[in-house]
Amino acid sequence: MNRSSCTQALVLNLKPLGENNSSVTLLTPEHGILYATLYGGPKSKMRSLVAQWNSGNIWLYANQEKNQIKISDFEVKNYHTSFGQNLFKMYAASLAAEIAIKTRCAGSNEQCFKLVNGFLDGMDLCDEDQSRLGLLRFLWRYLELLGIQPESHACSGCGKSFLESEFAPNDISYYNSIDNSFICSECSEGFSHPEGSSLLMNLQTSAVQYLTAVSVLKPSEVRKLQVNKDGYNQMKQIIFFLIQNGIDQKLNSIETGMGIL
């Protein structure tokens, strides 16, 4: 980083540093996760601008001798004010931030910034029900960024496309945890014994089709699609399982937000 620079940034977290300063965790498209220092007491103008979930253009000064980055100015573009008024949105934003930090942006700073910032911007404009489905879409796309998103276009057993007309929306398909794939009900018969049954997680074929749509359609097109309550709950169970196992770390946002997320 140059001594003085300007970049887009999203404020993920702030922690007190001494009596008047703060340690700020930023997500940026160029550098990924950055830790910077914000100087100034409670009356400082910058304290009101550099707040959690605010995003915009930030000016940074890097002191190479002290190995320290200082926040010089911040032009806020989006305040995400609805997060402070809705518990689910707050926890969903915290989960997205925690995943970005713990995966170090999945090795793709720019794409991670685009996903997280886009998710937060979209959630700020939506109600809670829409935001719940938006969280699943974000996590599903992040699984792709991590390189662990299961193939959802076709059954990994017989190769039939889940989009074919022979599959009715209410048909049951399964997530196969052995090879991280989806299989149709016919191919699941070999897992029907007690030991094998724990390897499968069932969900409606319409839910598998929805996940496929998230992968191939534009976000604006996916937002128009509907998912019933059972399909949502089944997708949530599988996607939360995948993200926690993929990161192989405890996600505090999920544990503390149990019953909220």
C-alpha positions as a Python dict, from the first residue, in 0.01 Angstrom:
ca = {
    (1, 'M'): (0, 0, 0),
    (2, 'N'): (122, 354, -79),
    (3, 'R'): (169, 598, 209),
    (4, 'S'): (-157, 773, 113),
    (5, 'S'): (-434, 598, -76),
    (6, 'C'): (-808, 596, -137),
    (7, 'T'): (-1017, 282, -180),
    (8, 'Q'): (-1370, 154, -146),
    (9, 'A'): (-1432, 3, 195),
    (10, 'L'): (-1694, -157, 415),
    (11, 'V'): (-1659, -123, 792),
    (12, 'L'): (-1693, -470, 941),
    (13, 'N'): (-1603, -409, 1304),
    (14, 'L'): (-1470, -156, 1554),
    (15, 'K'): (-1293, -217, 1885),
    (16, 'P'): (-1176, 39, 2144),
    (17, 'L'): (-806, 119, 2130),
    (18, 'G'): (-694, 316, 2431),
    (19, 'E'): (-920, 588, 2569),
    (20, 'N'): (-1018, 772, 2249),
    (21, 'N'): (-913, 560, 1950),
    (22, 'S'): (-1056, 259, 1769),
    (23, 'S'): (-918, -40, 1582),
    (24, 'V'): (-1125, -76, 1265),
    (25, 'T'): (-1164, -387, 1051),
    (26, 'L'): (-1226, -298, 686),
    (27, 'L'): (-1316, -501, 379),
    (28, 'T'): (-1169, -356, 59),
    (29, 'P'): (-1160, -482, -302),
    (30, 'E'): (-785, -424, -343),
    (31, 'H'): (-642, -544, -13),
    (32, 'G'): (-915, -767, 129),
    (33, 'I'): (-925, -743, 509),
    (34, 'L'): (-744, -440, 648),
    (35, 'Y'): (-693, -332, 1008),
    (36, 'A'): (-668, 45, 1052),
    (37, 'T'): (-662, 290, 1342),
    (38, 'L'): (-920, 563, 1384),
    (39, 'Y'): (-798, 850, 1601),
    (40, 'G'): (-1028, 1086, 1788),
    (41, 'G'): (-1262, 1102, 2084),
    (42, 'P'): (-1642, 1080, 2098),
    (43, 'K'): (-1685, 1433, 1960),
    (44, 'S'): (-1477, 1359, 1651),
    (45, 'K'): (-1664, 1386, 1319),
    (46, 'M'): (-1489, 1073, 1196),
    (47, 'R'): (-1634, 864, 1480),
    (48, 'S'): (-1984, 915, 1339),
    (49, 'L'): (-1873, 834, 984),
    (50, 'V'): (-1658, 528, 1054),
    (51, 'A'): (-1936, 317, 1201),
    (52, 'Q'): (-2012, -53, 1161),
    (53, 'W'): (-2170, -144, 823),
    (54, 'N'): (-2104, 198, 669),
    (55, 'S'): (-1953, 173, 321),
    (56, 'G'): (-1800, 419, 78),
    (57, 'N'): (-1465, 573, -15),
    (58, 'I'): (-1199, 576, 254),
    (59, 'W'): (-865, 758, 267),
    (60, 'L'): (-583, 573, 439),
    (61, 'Y'): (-233, 672, 544),
    (62, 'A'): (22, 395, 591),
    (63, 'N'): (310, 456, 830),
    (64, 'Q'): (571, 206, 713),
    (65, 'E'): (801, 267, 1012),
    (66, 'K'): (529, 187, 1267),
    (67, 'N'): (361, -73, 1045),
    (68, 'Q'): (34, 110, 1106),
    (69, 'I'): (-255, 227, 888),
    (70, 'K'): (-444, 541, 985),
    (71, 'I'): (-790, 643, 861),
    (72, 'S'): (-771, 1000, 729),
    (73, 'D'): (-1118, 1050, 585),
    (74, 'F'): (-1432, 857, 492),
    (75, 'E'): (-1698, 946, 236),
    (76, 'V'): (-1998, 730, 329),
    (77, 'K'): (-2212, 609, 40),
    (78, 'N'): (-2441, 371, 232),
    (79, 'Y'): (-2518, 371, 603),
    (80, 'H'): (-2725, 46, 609),
    (81, 'T'): (-2946, 204, 874),
    (82, 'S'): (-3202, -79, 876),
    (83, 'F'): (-2952, -318, 1038),
    (84, 'G'): (-2983, -139, 1371),
    (85, 'Q'): (-3360, -180, 1357),
    (86, 'N'): (-3379, -549, 1273),
    (87, 'L'): (-3212, -827, 1473),
    (88, 'F'): (-3201, -1074, 1184),
    (89, 'K'): (-3029, -826, 952),
    (90, 'M'): (-2772, -745, 1219),
    (91, 'Y'): (-2685, -1113, 1270),
    (92, 'A'): (-2688, -1184, 894),
    (93, 'A'): (-2445, -897, 832),
    (94, 'S'): (-2226, -1023, 1119),
    (95, 'L'): (-2222, -1371, 966),
    (96, 'A'): (-2114, -1236, 627),
    (97, 'A'): (-1838, -1032, 793),
    (98, 'E'): (-1718, -1325, 1003),
    (99, 'I'): (-1699, -1553, 699),
    (100, 'A'): (-1502, -1295, 499),
    (101, 'I'): (-1254, -1247, 784),
    (102, 'K'): (-1208, -1615, 869),
    (103, 'T'): (-1163, -1721, 504),
    (104, 'R'): (-942, -1421, 423),
    (105, 'C'): (-1181, -1331, 141),
    (106, 'A'): (-1149, -1685, 0),
    (107, 'G'): (-835, -1571, -181),
    (108, 'S'): (-1033, -1335, -405),
    (109, 'N'): (-1046, -988, -252),
    (110, 'E'): (-1239, -815, -527),
    (111, 'Q'): (-1503, -1086, -566),
    (112, 'C'): (-1546, -1118, -190),
    (113, 'F'): (-1597, -743, -158),
    (114, 'K'): (-1851, -752, -440),
    (115, 'L'): (-2045, -1038, -279),
    (116, 'V'): (-2047, -903, 78),
    (117, 'N'): (-2111, -542, -14),
    (118, 'G'): (-2382, -641, -263),
    (119, 'F'): (-2550, -861, -4),
    (120, 'L'): (-2555, -585, 257),
    (121, 'D'): (-2679, -323, 8),
    (122, 'G'): (-2957, -555, -106),
    (123, 'M'): (-3057, -655, 247),
    (124, 'D'): (-3084, -289, 348),
    (125, 'L'): (-3353, -242, 81),
    (126, 'C'): (-3552, -557, 164),
    (127, 'D'): (-3782, -671, 442),
    (128, 'E'): (-3684, -953, 677),
    (129, 'D'): (-3846, -1234, 476),
    (130, 'Q'): (-3667, -1126, 158),
    (131, 'S'): (-3343, -1086, 354),
    (132, 'R'): (-3363, -1442, 486),
    (133, 'L'): (-3370, -1580, 133),
    (134, 'G'): (-3100, -1329, 37),
    (135, 'L'): (-2872, -1471, 307),
    (136, 'L'): (-2903, -1820, 158),
    (137, 'R'): (-2819, -1684, -187),
    (138, 'F'): (-2514, -1504, -49),
    (139, 'L'): (-2388, -1815, 132),
    (140, 'W'): (-2448, -2032, -175),
    (141, 'R'): (-2246, -1794, -392),
    (142, 'Y'): (-1973, -1777, -129),
    (143, 'L'): (-1947, -2157, -140),
    (144, 'E'): (-1865, -2120, -508),
    (145, 'L'): (-1598, -1861, -425),
    (146, 'L'): (-1449, -2111, -179),
    (147, 'G'): (-1456, -2381, -447),
    (148, 'I'): (-1680, -2615, -245),
    (149, 'Q'): (-2023, -2546, -393),
    (150, 'P'): (-2186, -2879, -486),
    (151, 'E'): (-2309, -2935, -841),
    (152, 'S'): (-2684, -2875, -842),
    (153, 'H'): (-2769, -2899, -1210),
    (154, 'A'): (-2802, -3277, -1228),
    (155, 'C'): (-2815, -3594, -1019),
    (156, 'S'): (-2461, -3716, -954),
    (157, 'G'): (-2587, -4075, -964),
    (158, 'C'): (-2777, -4105, -1291),
    (159, 'G'): (-2688, -3774, -1452),
    (160, 'K'): (-3048, -3661, -1507),
    (161, 'S'): (-3096, -3287, -1501),
    (162, 'F'): (-3307, -3162, -1213),
    (163, 'L'): (-3454, -2912, -1459),
    (164, 'E'): (-3612, -3186, -1674),
    (165, 'S'): (-3991, -3205, -1682),
    (166, 'E'): (-3996, -3557, -1535),
    (167, 'F'): (-3904, -3405, -1198),
    (168, 'A'): (-4207, -3249, -1030),
    (169, 'P'): (-4137, -2951, -798),
    (170, 'N'): (-4259, -3145, -494),
    (171, 'D'): (-4040, -3447, -568),
    (172, 'I'): (-3780, -3516, -303),
    (173, 'S'): (-3409, -3506, -383),
    (174, 'Y'): (-3112, -3541, -149),
    (175, 'Y'): (-2782, -3380, -65),
    (176, 'N'): (-2518, -3654, -46),
    (177, 'S'): (-2252, -3553, 206),
    (178, 'I'): (-2015, -3831, 94),
    (179, 'D'): (-1930, -3673, -241),
    (180, 'N'): (-2078, -3325, -190),
    (181, 'S'): (-2348, -3360, -453),
    (182, 'F'): (-2722, -3387, -508),
    (183, 'I'): (-2899, -3708, -607),
    (184, 'C'): (-3254, -3793, -707),
    (185, 'S'): (-3486, -4014, -502),
    (186, 'E'): (-3419, -4322, -719),
    (187, 'C'): (-3045, -4298, -670),
    (188, 'S'): (-3092, -4251, -295),
    (189, 'E'): (-3229, -4604, -248),
    (190, 'G'): (-2883, -4742, -179),
    (191, 'F'): (-2861, -4511, 123),
    (192, 'S'): (-3189, -4619, 276),
    (193, 'H'): (-3038, -4837, 550),
    (194, 'P'): (-2996, -4683, 899),
    (195, 'E'): (-2624, -4613, 868),
    (196, 'G'): (-2644, -4466, 518),
    (197, 'S'): (-2949, -4254, 591),
    (198, 'S'): (-2745, -4013, 803),
    (199, 'L'): (-2533, -3935, 499),
    (200, 'L'): (-2828, -3781, 315),
    (201, 'M'): (-3020, -3459, 371),
    (202, 'N'): (-3351, -3435, 192),
    (203, 'L'): (-3495, -3133, 13),
    (204, 'Q'): (-3758, -3063, -247),
    (205, 'T'): (-3645, -3080, -608),
    (206, 'S'): (-3780, -2726, -647),
    (207, 'A'): (-3521, -2616, -388),
    (208, 'V'): (-3241, -2779, -591),
    (209, 'Q'): (-3375, -2599, -897),
    (210, 'Y'): (-3368, -2272, -704),
    (211, 'L'): (-3001, -2322, -610),
    (212, 'T'): (-2924, -2391, -976),
    (213, 'A'): (-3099, -2066, -1069),
    (214, 'V'): (-2886, -1876, -816),
    (215, 'S'): (-2576, -2011, -990),
    (216, 'V'): (-2677, -1938, -1351),
    (217, 'L'): (-2924, -1648, -1354),
    (218, 'K'): (-2870, -1279, -1290),
    (219, 'P'): (-2941, -1167, -930),
    (220, 'S'): (-3230, -952, -1053),
    (221, 'E'): (-3390, -1258, -1211),
    (222, 'V'): (-3337, -1482, -908),
    (223, 'R'): (-3501, -1231, -675),
    (224, 'K'): (-3828, -1282, -863),
    (225, 'L'): (-3835, -1655, -787),
    (226, 'Q'): (-4037, -1794, -498),
    (227, 'V'): (-3955, -2072, -250),
    (228, 'N'): (-4204, -2235, -15),
    (229, 'K'): (-4141, -2264, 359),
    (230, 'D'): (-4032, -2629, 353),
    (231, 'G'): (-3793, -2566, 64),
    (232, 'Y'): (-3642, -2267, 245),
    (233, 'N'): (-3587, -2460, 568),
    (234, 'Q'): (-3429, -2753, 382),
    (235, 'M'): (-3193, -2524, 188),
    (236, 'K'): (-3099, -2339, 505),
    (237, 'Q'): (-3008, -2662, 685),
    (238, 'I'): (-2788, -2780, 398),
    (239, 'I'): (-2623, -2446, 324),
    (240, 'F'): (-2543, -2377, 690),
    (241, 'F'): (-2397, -2728, 712),
    (242, 'L'): (-2185, -2669, 401),
    (243, 'I'): (-2049, -2329, 504),
    (244, 'Q'): (-1952, -2440, 855),
    (245, 'N'): (-1789, -2761, 736),
    (246, 'G'): (-1619, -2586, 446),
    (247, 'I'): (-1459, -2323, 665),
    (248, 'D'): (-1380, -2583, 931),
    (249, 'Q'): (-1409, -2320, 1201),
    (250, 'K'): (-1676, -2236, 1453),
    (251, 'L'): (-1894, -1951, 1331),
    (252, 'N'): (-1987, -1744, 1635),
    (253, 'S'): (-2261, -1558, 1446),
    (254, 'I'): (-2450, -1882, 1388),
    (255, 'E'): (-2401, -2008, 1744),
    (256, 'T'): (-2502, -1683, 1915),
    (257, 'G'): (-2773, -1615, 1658),
    (258, 'M'): (-2939, -1955, 1693),
    (259, 'G'): (-3313, -1901, 1658),
    (260, 'I'): (-3260, -1563, 1492),
    (261, 'L'): (-3080, -1654, 1169),
}
